Amino acid sequence: GSSSRFAGRLPSDAVDVGARPCVHRGVARASERAMSEEEASEEFEDEPLANVPEPWPGLLRDGQVLTALILSTSYSEKYKGRHIFPGQEDAKVEVRLPDGSDGSGNRSVWPVLLHRSGNKEAVAFIWLGDESVDDRTLYVAFSPMRYRSQFFKIYCAGMQECPEDDILGQRVATWSAGIFSGRSGRPNRTNGDGRVLPISAYVHVKLKRMWGEQGLWKNLNEAVDKYPSHRIIFAGISHGGSLAQAAALQFRLCRQEADVSVVTWNAYRWSNDSGRDLANATLGSRMLPFVLSRRGEIQATRDWDS
C-alpha cells in the first residue's frame, strides 16, 4: 500500500493566564468537555454498535467482518493465499477470532477456498464460511496491491466512460441495472435504463477480465446457486477494496435477489458522484467502508494508509 500526509493547524483555546476570570471560565469549559466525553465513553461501552446500521452489528459481533479482513489480507494472493488452491489439503485455513467466552481469549474458524479468479494484479478468492459454526457466508475476498508499479497505473489511469462493455465476452451496456438476466449472464436489452457510469480505467480493465475470461462471474454464480441461503460478503483492502466495491455493485445490479454486502478498508476512489449515488441506491447500508489513519510523527499531521 501507500500513505499520504497532510498538515493543518490544531484548534486551540488561547487563555490569558494573567486574567483570573478567563482562566476560571477556561477550566470550567475544559471540565464540561471532560464530563461530556466521559459520559459519551460510558454510553459507547454500554452499546458500542448502537449507531451501526444493519446488518453490520451482528456481522461484527459474530466475527464475519474480521474473517473477511483476514481472508482479504493474510490469505490473499499477496501473502499466504498465493500457494493455496481449491481442492487441495490446505484449502481449509484457520482464522483466529477474539473470544473471551471460553477463557482462552480466542476461537478458530475454518473457511474453505471454493474458487480463485484473476492473476497477480487483480485476484479474487471465493471462500465458504465454516459451516460447523453455522457461518452461512460466501466471502469474495479481493487481494491488495501486489506491486509498487500498480500505484502509478492507478494514479495515471483516470476515469473511463464506457457505453459498452464486454465483461462476459458480449457487448452490453456498462453498469446498467438489468444488463444481465440473472444467472445466465446473457445481456438484457429490454431494460431502458442505459446508465453509463464513469469508472477508473484500471479497475474497469481488471474487473472486466476477472468477470469474463478469468471466470469470476461463472464461479461466483455457481457458488451462489449451490448455497442459496448464504449471504455474500465482498471484501478487500486498498486496491482490493476498490475492486470489491465495484464488483459488489455490479453483482447486485445483475442479481438483485442475492443477499450482497461489502466491507472495505481504505479503498481508493474508483468512480465519481454518479458511482457514489448508484452505490447508495443499490447497496445502501450494506456497504461498510472503513477509512483508517494514524497520527503522524509531525504535529498536526495524519498518515492515511491506502
PDB file of N, CA and C in Angstrom, residues 159-241:
ATOM      1  N   MET A 159     -10.550   8.347 -15.170  1.00  0.00           N
ATOM      2  CA  MET A 159     -11.878   7.771 -15.326  1.00  0.00           C
ATOM      3  C   MET A 159     -12.146   7.428 -16.779  1.00  0.00           C
ATOM      4  N   GLN A 160     -12.971   6.430 -16.977  1.00  0.00           N
ATOM      5  CA  GLN A 160     -13.303   5.992 -18.327  1.00  0.00           C
ATOM      6  C   GLN A 160     -14.813   5.869 -18.445  1.00  0.00           C
ATOM      7  N   GLU A 161     -15.381   6.615 -19.384  1.00  0.00           N
ATOM      8  CA  GLU A 161     -16.801   6.469 -19.663  1.00  0.00           C
ATOM      9  C   GLU A 161     -16.943   5.473 -20.800  1.00  0.00           C
ATOM     10  N   CYS A 162     -17.522   4.343 -20.472  1.00  0.00           N
ATOM     11  CA  CYS A 162     -17.589   3.265 -21.457  1.00  0.00           C
ATOM     12  C   CYS A 162     -19.035   2.872 -21.677  1.00  0.00           C
ATOM     13  N   PRO A 163     -19.653   3.300 -22.783  1.00  0.00           N
ATOM     14  CA  PRO A 163     -21.055   2.964 -23.015  1.00  0.00           C
ATOM     15  C   PRO A 163     -21.291   1.501 -23.319  1.00  0.00           C
ATOM     16  N   GLU A 164     -20.232   0.805 -23.723  1.00  0.00           N
ATOM     17  CA  GLU A 164     -20.359  -0.624 -23.989  1.00  0.00           C
ATOM     18  C   GLU A 164     -19.246  -1.372 -23.287  1.00  0.00           C
ATOM     19  N   ASP A 165     -19.530  -2.613 -22.933  1.00  0.00           N
ATOM     20  CA  ASP A 165     -18.573  -3.402 -22.175  1.00  0.00           C
ATOM     21  C   ASP A 165     -18.624  -4.833 -22.677  1.00  0.00           C
ATOM     22  N   ASP A 166     -17.515  -5.544 -22.536  1.00  0.00           N
ATOM     23  CA  ASP A 166     -17.509  -6.945 -22.925  1.00  0.00           C
ATOM     24  C   ASP A 166     -17.067  -7.803 -21.745  1.00  0.00           C
ATOM     25  N   ILE A 167     -17.631  -7.507 -20.564  1.00  0.00           N
ATOM     26  CA  ILE A 167     -17.253  -8.212 -19.345  1.00  0.00           C
ATOM     27  C   ILE A 167     -17.408  -9.716 -19.512  1.00  0.00           C
ATOM     28  N   LEU A 168     -18.447 -10.133 -20.196  1.00  0.00           N
ATOM     29  CA  LEU A 168     -18.681 -11.562 -20.387  1.00  0.00           C
ATOM     30  C   LEU A 168     -18.467 -11.966 -21.836  1.00  0.00           C
ATOM     31  N   GLY A 169     -17.664 -11.187 -22.529  1.00  0.00           N
ATOM     32  CA  GLY A 169     -17.395 -11.517 -23.923  1.00  0.00           C
ATOM     33  C   GLY A 169     -18.507 -11.089 -24.849  1.00  0.00           C
ATOM     34  N   GLN A 170     -19.441 -10.256 -24.352  1.00  0.00           N
ATOM     35  CA  GLN A 170     -20.534  -9.786 -25.181  1.00  0.00           C
ATOM     36  C   GLN A 170     -20.669  -8.288 -24.992  1.00  0.00           C
ATOM     37  N   ARG A 171     -21.113  -7.586 -26.028  1.00  0.00           N
ATOM     38  CA  ARG A 171     -21.239  -6.141 -25.954  1.00  0.00           C
ATOM     39  C   ARG A 171     -22.540  -5.788 -25.249  1.00  0.00           C
ATOM     40  N   VAL A 172     -22.425  -5.175 -24.081  1.00  0.00           N
ATOM     41  CA  VAL A 172     -23.610  -4.820 -23.309  1.00  0.00           C
ATOM     42  C   VAL A 172     -23.399  -3.465 -22.653  1.00  0.00           C
ATOM     43  N   ALA A 173     -24.467  -2.820 -22.248  1.00  0.00           N
ATOM     44  CA  ALA A 173     -24.365  -1.500 -21.633  1.00  0.00           C
ATOM     45  C   ALA A 173     -23.638  -1.595 -20.302  1.00  0.00           C
ATOM     46  N   THR A 174     -22.782  -0.627 -20.051  1.00  0.00           N
ATOM     47  CA  THR A 174     -21.980  -0.644 -18.834  1.00  0.00           C
ATOM     48  C   THR A 174     -22.788  -0.202 -17.625  1.00  0.00           C
ATOM     49  N   TRP A 175     -22.715  -0.954 -16.531  1.00  0.00           N
ATOM     50  CA  TRP A 175     -23.248  -0.572 -15.237  1.00  0.00           C
ATOM     51  C   TRP A 175     -24.717  -0.238 -15.271  1.00  0.00           C
ATOM     52  N   SER A 176     -25.456  -0.845 -16.171  1.00  0.00           N
ATOM     53  CA  SER A 176     -26.883  -0.583 -16.243  1.00  0.00           C
ATOM     54  C   SER A 176     -27.644  -1.641 -15.467  1.00  0.00           C
ATOM     55  N   ALA A 177     -28.604  -1.210 -14.662  1.00  0.00           N
ATOM     56  CA  ALA A 177     -29.448  -2.168 -13.951  1.00  0.00           C
ATOM     57  C   ALA A 177     -30.166  -3.032 -14.982  1.00  0.00           C
ATOM     58  N   GLY A 178     -30.100  -4.323 -14.802  1.00  0.00           N
ATOM     59  CA  GLY A 178     -30.763  -5.232 -15.722  1.00  0.00           C
ATOM     60  C   GLY A 178     -29.937  -5.593 -16.934  1.00  0.00           C
ATOM     61  N   ILE A 179     -28.625  -5.283 -16.938  1.00  0.00           N
ATOM     62  CA  ILE A 179     -27.830  -5.571 -18.124  1.00  0.00           C
ATOM     63  C   ILE A 179     -27.616  -7.058 -18.321  1.00  0.00           C
ATOM     64  N   PHE A 180     -27.741  -7.835 -17.231  1.00  0.00           N
ATOM     65  CA  PHE A 180     -27.647  -9.278 -17.351  1.00  0.00           C
ATOM     66  C   PHE A 180     -28.933  -9.894 -16.835  1.00  0.00           C
ATOM     67  N   SER A 181     -29.343 -10.973 -17.432  1.00  0.00           N
ATOM     68  CA  SER A 181     -30.555 -11.645 -16.966  1.00  0.00           C
ATOM     69  C   SER A 181     -30.169 -12.725 -15.973  1.00  0.00           C
ATOM     70  N   GLY A 182     -29.873 -12.292 -14.750  1.00  0.00           N
ATOM     71  CA  GLY A 182     -29.647 -13.209 -13.637  1.00  0.00           C
ATOM     72  C   GLY A 182     -28.481 -14.143 -13.850  1.00  0.00           C
ATOM     73  N   ARG A 183     -28.724 -15.455 -13.601  1.00  0.00           N
ATOM     74  CA  ARG A 183     -27.649 -16.442 -13.567  1.00  0.00           C
ATOM     75  C   ARG A 183     -27.005 -16.667 -14.929  1.00  0.00           C
ATOM     76  N   SER A 184     -27.783 -16.483 -15.993  1.00  0.00           N
ATOM     77  CA  SER A 184     -27.262 -16.844 -17.312  1.00  0.00           C
ATOM     78  C   SER A 184     -26.159 -15.908 -17.769  1.00  0.00           C
ATOM     79  N   GLY A 185     -26.218 -14.661 -17.304  1.00  0.00           N
ATOM     80  CA  GLY A 185     -25.220 -13.699 -17.755  1.00  0.00           C
ATOM     81  C   GLY A 185     -25.461 -13.214 -19.164  1.00  0.00           C
ATOM     82  N   ARG A 186     -26.644 -13.507 -19.712  1.00  0.00           N
ATOM     83  CA  ARG A 186     -26.963 -13.022 -21.049  1.00  0.00           C
ATOM     84  C   ARG A 186     -27.417 -11.574 -20.981  1.00  0.00           C
ATOM     85  N   PRO A 187     -27.074 -10.766 -21.965  1.00  0.00           N
ATOM     86  CA  PRO A 187     -27.480  -9.364 -21.923  1.00  0.00           C
ATOM     87  C   PRO A 187     -28.985  -9.208 -22.004  1.00  0.00           C
ATOM     88  N   ASN A 188     -29.515  -8.266 -21.245  1.00  0.00           N
ATOM     89  CA  ASN A 188     -30.935  -7.990 -21.235  1.00  0.00           C
ATOM     90  C   ASN A 188     -31.136  -6.597 -21.798  1.00  0.00           C
ATOM     91  N   ARG A 189     -31.602  -6.505 -23.007  1.00  0.00           N
ATOM     92  CA  ARG A 189     -31.724  -5.208 -23.670  1.00  0.00           C
ATOM     93  C   ARG A 189     -33.123  -4.617 -23.531  1.00  0.00           C
ATOM     94  N   THR A 190     -33.996  -5.284 -22.776  1.00  0.00           N
ATOM     95  CA  THR A 190     -35.357  -4.794 -22.633  1.00  0.00           C
ATOM     96  C   THR A 190     -35.432  -3.674 -21.602  1.00  0.00           C
ATOM     97  N   ASN A 191     -34.463  -3.568 -20.715  1.00  0.00           N
ATOM     98  CA  ASN A 191     -34.467  -2.517 -19.705  1.00  0.00           C
ATOM     99  C   ASN A 191     -33.961  -1.230 -20.327  1.00  0.00           C
ATOM    100  N   GLY A 192     -34.773  -0.192 -20.273  1.00  0.00           N
ATOM    101  CA  GLY A 192     -34.419   1.051 -20.948  1.00  0.00           C
ATOM    102  C   GLY A 192     -33.536   1.965 -20.125  1.00  0.00           C
ATOM    103  N   ASP A 193     -32.963   1.455 -19.054  1.00  0.00           N
ATOM    104  CA  ASP A 193     -32.199   2.290 -18.135  1.00  0.00           C
ATOM    105  C   ASP A 193     -30.996   2.933 -18.829  1.00  0.00           C
ATOM    106  N   GLY A 194     -30.064   2.104 -19.269  1.00  0.00           N
ATOM    107  CA  GLY A 194     -28.949   2.572 -20.075  1.00  0.00           C
ATOM    108  C   GLY A 194     -28.001   3.535 -19.383  1.00  0.00           C
ATOM    109  N   ARG A 195     -27.868   3.470 -18.056  1.00  0.00           N
ATOM    110  CA  ARG A 195     -26.939   4.365 -17.366  1.00  0.00           C
ATOM    111  C   ARG A 195     -25.497   4.039 -17.726  1.00  0.00           C
ATOM    112  N   VAL A 196     -24.713   5.078 -17.915  1.00  0.00           N
ATOM    113  CA  VAL A 196     -23.292   4.914 -18.171  1.00  0.00           C
ATOM    114  C   VAL A 196     -22.544   5.511 -16.983  1.00  0.00           C
ATOM    115  N   LEU A 197     -21.724   4.704 -16.353  1.00  0.00           N
ATOM    116  CA  LEU A 197     -21.049   5.119 -15.129  1.00  0.00           C
ATOM    117  C   LEU A 197     -19.551   5.249 -15.369  1.00  0.00           C
ATOM    118  N   PRO A 198     -18.982   6.428 -15.189  1.00  0.00           N
ATOM    119  CA  PRO A 198     -17.526   6.560 -15.302  1.00  0.00           C
ATOM    120  C   PRO A 198     -16.838   5.793 -14.179  1.00  0.00           C
ATOM    121  N   ILE A 199     -15.888   4.959 -14.527  1.00  0.00           N
ATOM    122  CA  ILE A 199     -15.121   4.221 -13.528  1.00  0.00           C
ATOM    123  C   ILE A 199     -13.643   4.306 -13.888  1.00  0.00           C
ATOM    124  N   SER A 200     -12.798   4.042 -12.910  1.00  0.00           N
ATOM    125  CA  SER A 200     -11.360   4.026 -13.151  1.00  0.00           C
ATOM    126  C   SER A 200     -11.042   3.060 -14.290  1.00  0.00           C
ATOM    127  N   ALA A 201     -10.282   3.528 -15.250  1.00  0.00           N
ATOM    128  CA  ALA A 201      -9.944   2.670 -16.389  1.00  0.00           C
ATOM    129  C   ALA A 201      -9.185   1.426 -15.925  1.00  0.00           C
ATOM    130  N   TYR A 202      -8.357   1.586 -14.902  1.00  0.00           N
ATOM    131  CA  TYR A 202      -7.593   0.439 -14.394  1.00  0.00           C
ATOM    132  C   TYR A 202      -8.521  -0.581 -13.749  1.00  0.00           C
ATOM    133  N   VAL A 203      -9.447  -0.107 -12.889  1.00  0.00           N
ATOM    134  CA  VAL A 203     -10.416  -1.006 -12.269  1.00  0.00           C
ATOM    135  C   VAL A 203     -11.291  -1.657 -13.324  1.00  0.00           C
ATOM    136  N   HIS A 204     -11.688  -0.876 -14.303  1.00  0.00           N
ATOM    137  CA  HIS A 204     -12.539  -1.391 -15.380  1.00  0.00           C
ATOM    138  C   HIS A 204     -11.882  -2.575 -16.097  1.00  0.00           C
ATOM    139  N   VAL A 205     -10.636  -2.404 -16.486  1.00  0.00           N
ATOM    140  CA  VAL A 205      -9.941  -3.450 -17.233  1.00  0.00           C
ATOM    141  C   VAL A 205      -9.748  -4.697 -16.382  1.00  0.00           C
ATOM    142  N   LYS A 206      -9.318  -4.516 -15.128  1.00  0.00           N
ATOM    143  CA  LYS A 206      -9.042  -5.666 -14.262  1.00  0.00           C
ATOM    144  C   LYS A 206     -10.316  -6.424 -13.921  1.00  0.00           C
ATOM    145  N   LEU A 207     -11.372  -5.690 -13.592  1.00  0.00           N
ATOM    146  CA  LEU A 207     -12.612  -6.353 -13.216  1.00  0.00           C
ATOM    147  C   LEU A 207     -13.277  -7.024 -14.406  1.00  0.00           C
ATOM    148  N   LYS A 208     -13.208  -6.370 -15.570  1.00  0.00           N
ATOM    149  CA  LYS A 208     -13.777  -6.960 -16.775  1.00  0.00           C
ATOM    150  C   LYS A 208     -13.116  -8.295 -17.087  1.00  0.00           C
ATOM    151  N   ARG A 209     -11.806  -8.350 -16.954  1.00  0.00           N
ATOM    152  CA  ARG A 209     -11.076  -9.583 -17.233  1.00  0.00           C
ATOM    153  C   ARG A 209     -11.416 -10.671 -16.220  1.00  0.00           C
ATOM    154  N   MET A 210     -11.520 -10.282 -14.945  1.00  0.00           N
ATOM    155  CA  MET A 210     -11.868 -11.277 -13.926  1.00  0.00           C
ATOM    156  C   MET A 210     -13.265 -11.823 -14.130  1.00  0.00           C
ATOM    157  N   TRP A 211     -14.239 -10.939 -14.386  1.00  0.00           N
ATOM    158  CA  TRP A 211     -15.610 -11.397 -14.597  1.00  0.00           C
ATOM    159  C   TRP A 211     -15.691 -12.370 -15.771  1.00  0.00           C
ATOM    160  N   GLY A 212     -14.952 -12.081 -16.828  1.00  0.00           N
ATOM    161  CA  GLY A 212     -15.096 -12.859 -18.048  1.00  0.00           C
ATOM    162  C   GLY A 212     -14.125 -14.004 -18.187  1.00  0.00           C
ATOM    163  N   GLU A 213     -12.994 -13.756 -18.838  1.00  0.00           N
ATOM    164  CA  GLU A 213     -12.084 -14.836 -19.203  1.00  0.00           C
ATOM    165  C   GLU A 213     -11.459 -15.539 -18.003  1.00  0.00           C
ATOM    166  N   GLN A 214     -11.392 -14.854 -16.845  1.00  0.00           N
ATOM    167  CA  GLN A 214     -10.789 -15.481 -15.664  1.00  0.00           C
ATOM    168  C   GLN A 214     -11.810 -16.146 -14.750  1.00  0.00           C
ATOM    169  N   GLY A 215     -13.085 -16.107 -15.128  1.00  0.00           N
ATOM    170  CA  GLY A 215     -14.084 -16.986 -14.534  1.00  0.00           C
ATOM    171  C   GLY A 215     -14.765 -16.545 -13.255  1.00  0.00           C
ATOM    172  N   LEU A 216     -14.590 -15.284 -12.815  1.00  0.00           N
ATOM    173  CA  LEU A 216     -15.198 -14.891 -11.547  1.00  0.00           C
ATOM    174  C   LEU A 216     -16.717 -14.911 -11.614  1.00  0.00           C
ATOM    175  N   TRP A 217     -17.294 -14.422 -12.706  1.00  0.00           N
ATOM    176  CA  TRP A 217     -18.758 -14.432 -12.841  1.00  0.00           C
ATOM    177  C   TRP A 217     -19.291 -15.865 -12.777  1.00  0.00           C
ATOM    178  N   LYS A 218     -18.694 -16.758 -13.507  1.00  0.00           N
ATOM    179  CA  LYS A 218     -19.123 -18.156 -13.535  1.00  0.00           C
ATOM    180  C   LYS A 218     -18.950 -18.801 -12.158  1.00  0.00           C
ATOM    181  N   ASN A 219     -17.792 -18.624 -11.554  1.00  0.00           N
ATOM    182  CA  ASN A 219     -17.512 -19.246 -10.259  1.00  0.00           C
ATOM    183  C   ASN A 219     -18.431 -18.731  -9.164  1.00  0.00           C
ATOM    184  N   LEU A 220     -18.664 -17.415  -9.160  1.00  0.00           N
ATOM    185  CA  LEU A 220     -19.495 -16.836  -8.114  1.00  0.00           C
ATOM    186  C   LEU A 220     -20.948 -17.267  -8.267  1.00  0.00           C
ATOM    187  N   ASN A 221     -21.440 -17.294  -9.480  1.00  0.00           N
ATOM    188  CA  ASN A 221     -22.815 -17.746  -9.696  1.00  0.00           C
ATOM    189  C   ASN A 221     -22.997 -19.210  -9.316  1.00  0.00           C
ATOM    190  N   GLU A 222     -22.000 -20.032  -9.605  1.00  0.00           N
ATOM    191  CA  GLU A 222     -22.073 -21.437  -9.208  1.00  0.00           C
ATOM    192  C   GLU A 222     -22.136 -21.568  -7.686  1.00  0.00           C
ATOM    193  N   ALA A 223     -21.332 -20.777  -6.989  1.00  0.00           N
ATOM    194  CA  ALA A 223     -21.329 -20.838  -5.534  1.00  0.00           C
ATOM    195  C   ALA A 223     -22.642 -20.336  -4.954  1.00  0.00           C
ATOM    196  N   VAL A 224     -23.175 -19.256  -5.504  1.00  0.00           N
ATOM    197  CA  VAL A 224     -24.440 -18.703  -5.011  1.00  0.00           C
ATOM    198  C   VAL A 224     -25.586 -19.679  -5.268  1.00  0.00           C
ATOM    199  N   ASP A 225     -25.579 -20.333  -6.421  1.00  0.00           N
ATOM    200  CA  ASP A 225     -26.629 -21.310  -6.720  1.00  0.00           C
ATOM    201  C   ASP A 225     -26.526 -22.537  -5.825  1.00  0.00           C
ATOM    202  N   LYS A 226     -25.325 -22.939  -5.474  1.00  0.00           N
ATOM    203  CA  LYS A 226     -25.129 -24.118  -4.624  1.00  0.00           C
ATOM    204  C   LYS A 226     -25.473 -23.821  -3.175  1.00  0.00           C
ATOM    205  N   TYR A 227     -25.272 -22.574  -2.749  1.00  0.00           N
ATOM    206  CA  TYR A 227     -25.547 -22.192  -1.358  1.00  0.00           C
ATOM    207  C   TYR A 227     -26.530 -21.015  -1.350  1.00  0.00           C
ATOM    208  N   PRO A 228     -27.781 -21.258  -1.733  1.00  0.00           N
ATOM    209  CA  PRO A 228     -28.739 -20.154  -1.893  1.00  0.00           C
ATOM    210  C   PRO A 228     -29.113 -19.447  -0.596  1.00  0.00           C
ATOM    211  N   SER A 229     -28.921 -20.100   0.547  1.00  0.00           N
ATOM    212  CA  SER A 229     -29.282 -19.481   1.826  1.00  0.00           C
ATOM    213  C   SER A 229     -28.135 -18.675   2.432  1.00  0.00           C
ATOM    214  N   HIS A 230     -26.998 -18.628   1.769  1.00  0.00           N
ATOM    215  CA  HIS A 230     -25.829 -17.926   2.298  1.00  0.00           C
ATOM    216  C   HIS A 230     -25.821 -16.460   1.871  1.00  0.00           C
ATOM    217  N   ARG A 231     -25.378 -15.609   2.780  1.00  0.00           N
ATOM    218  CA  ARG A 231     -25.103 -14.219   2.435  1.00  0.00           C
ATOM    219  C   ARG A 231     -23.793 -14.154   1.650  1.00  0.00           C
ATOM    220  N   ILE A 232     -23.598 -13.066   0.917  1.00  0.00           N
ATOM    221  CA  ILE A 232     -22.367 -12.864   0.144  1.00  0.00           C
ATOM    222  C   ILE A 232     -21.702 -11.595   0.656  1.00  0.00           C
ATOM    223  N   ILE A 233     -20.480 -11.712   1.139  1.00  0.00           N
ATOM    224  CA  ILE A 233     -19.731 -10.554   1.615  1.00  0.00           C
ATOM    225  C   ILE A 233     -18.521 -10.338   0.715  1.00  0.00           C
ATOM    226  N   PHE A 234     -18.528  -9.230  -0.032  1.00  0.00           N
ATOM    227  CA  PHE A 234     -17.365  -8.816  -0.797  1.00  0.00           C
ATOM    228  C   PHE A 234     -16.460  -8.034   0.147  1.00  0.00           C
ATOM    229  N   ALA A 235     -15.153  -8.245   0.041  1.00  0.00           N
ATOM    230  CA  ALA A 235     -14.234  -7.598   0.973  1.00  0.00           C
ATOM    231  C   ALA A 235     -12.894  -7.338   0.308  1.00  0.00           C
ATOM    232  N   GLY A 236     -12.198  -6.319   0.808  1.00  0.00           N
ATOM    233  CA  GLY A 236     -10.865  -6.026   0.304  1.00  0.00           C
ATOM    234  C   GLY A 236     -10.286  -4.826   1.012  1.00  0.00           C
ATOM    235  N   ILE A 237      -8.989  -4.669   0.896  1.00  0.00           N
ATOM    236  CA  ILE A 237      -8.276  -3.540   1.480  1.00  0.00           C
ATOM    237  C   ILE A 237      -7.490  -2.852   0.377  1.00  0.00           C
ATOM    238  N   SER A 238      -7.496  -1.515   0.384  1.00  0.00           N
ATOM    239  CA  SER A 238      -6.752  -0.729  -0.587  1.00  0.00           C
ATOM    240  C   SER A 238      -7.237  -1.042  -2.011  1.00  0.00           C
ATOM    241  N   HIS A 239      -6.365  -1.478  -2.887  1.00  0.00           N
ATOM    242  CA  HIS A 239      -6.743  -1.834  -4.257  1.00  0.00           C
ATOM    243  C   HIS A 239      -7.830  -2.903  -4.265  1.00  0.00           C
ATOM    244  N   GLY A 240      -7.709  -3.889  -3.382  1.00  0.00           N
ATOM    245  CA  GLY A 240      -8.737  -4.923  -3.284  1.00  0.00           C
ATOM    246  C   GLY A 240     -10.068  -4.363  -2.823  1.00  0.00           C
ATOM    247  N   GLY A 241     -10.038  -3.306  -2.004  1.00  0.00           N
ATOM    248  CA  GLY A 241     -11.270  -2.683  -1.558  1.00  0.00           C
ATOM    249  C   GLY A 241     -12.027  -2.018  -2.686  1.00  0.00           C
TER     250      GLY A 241
END
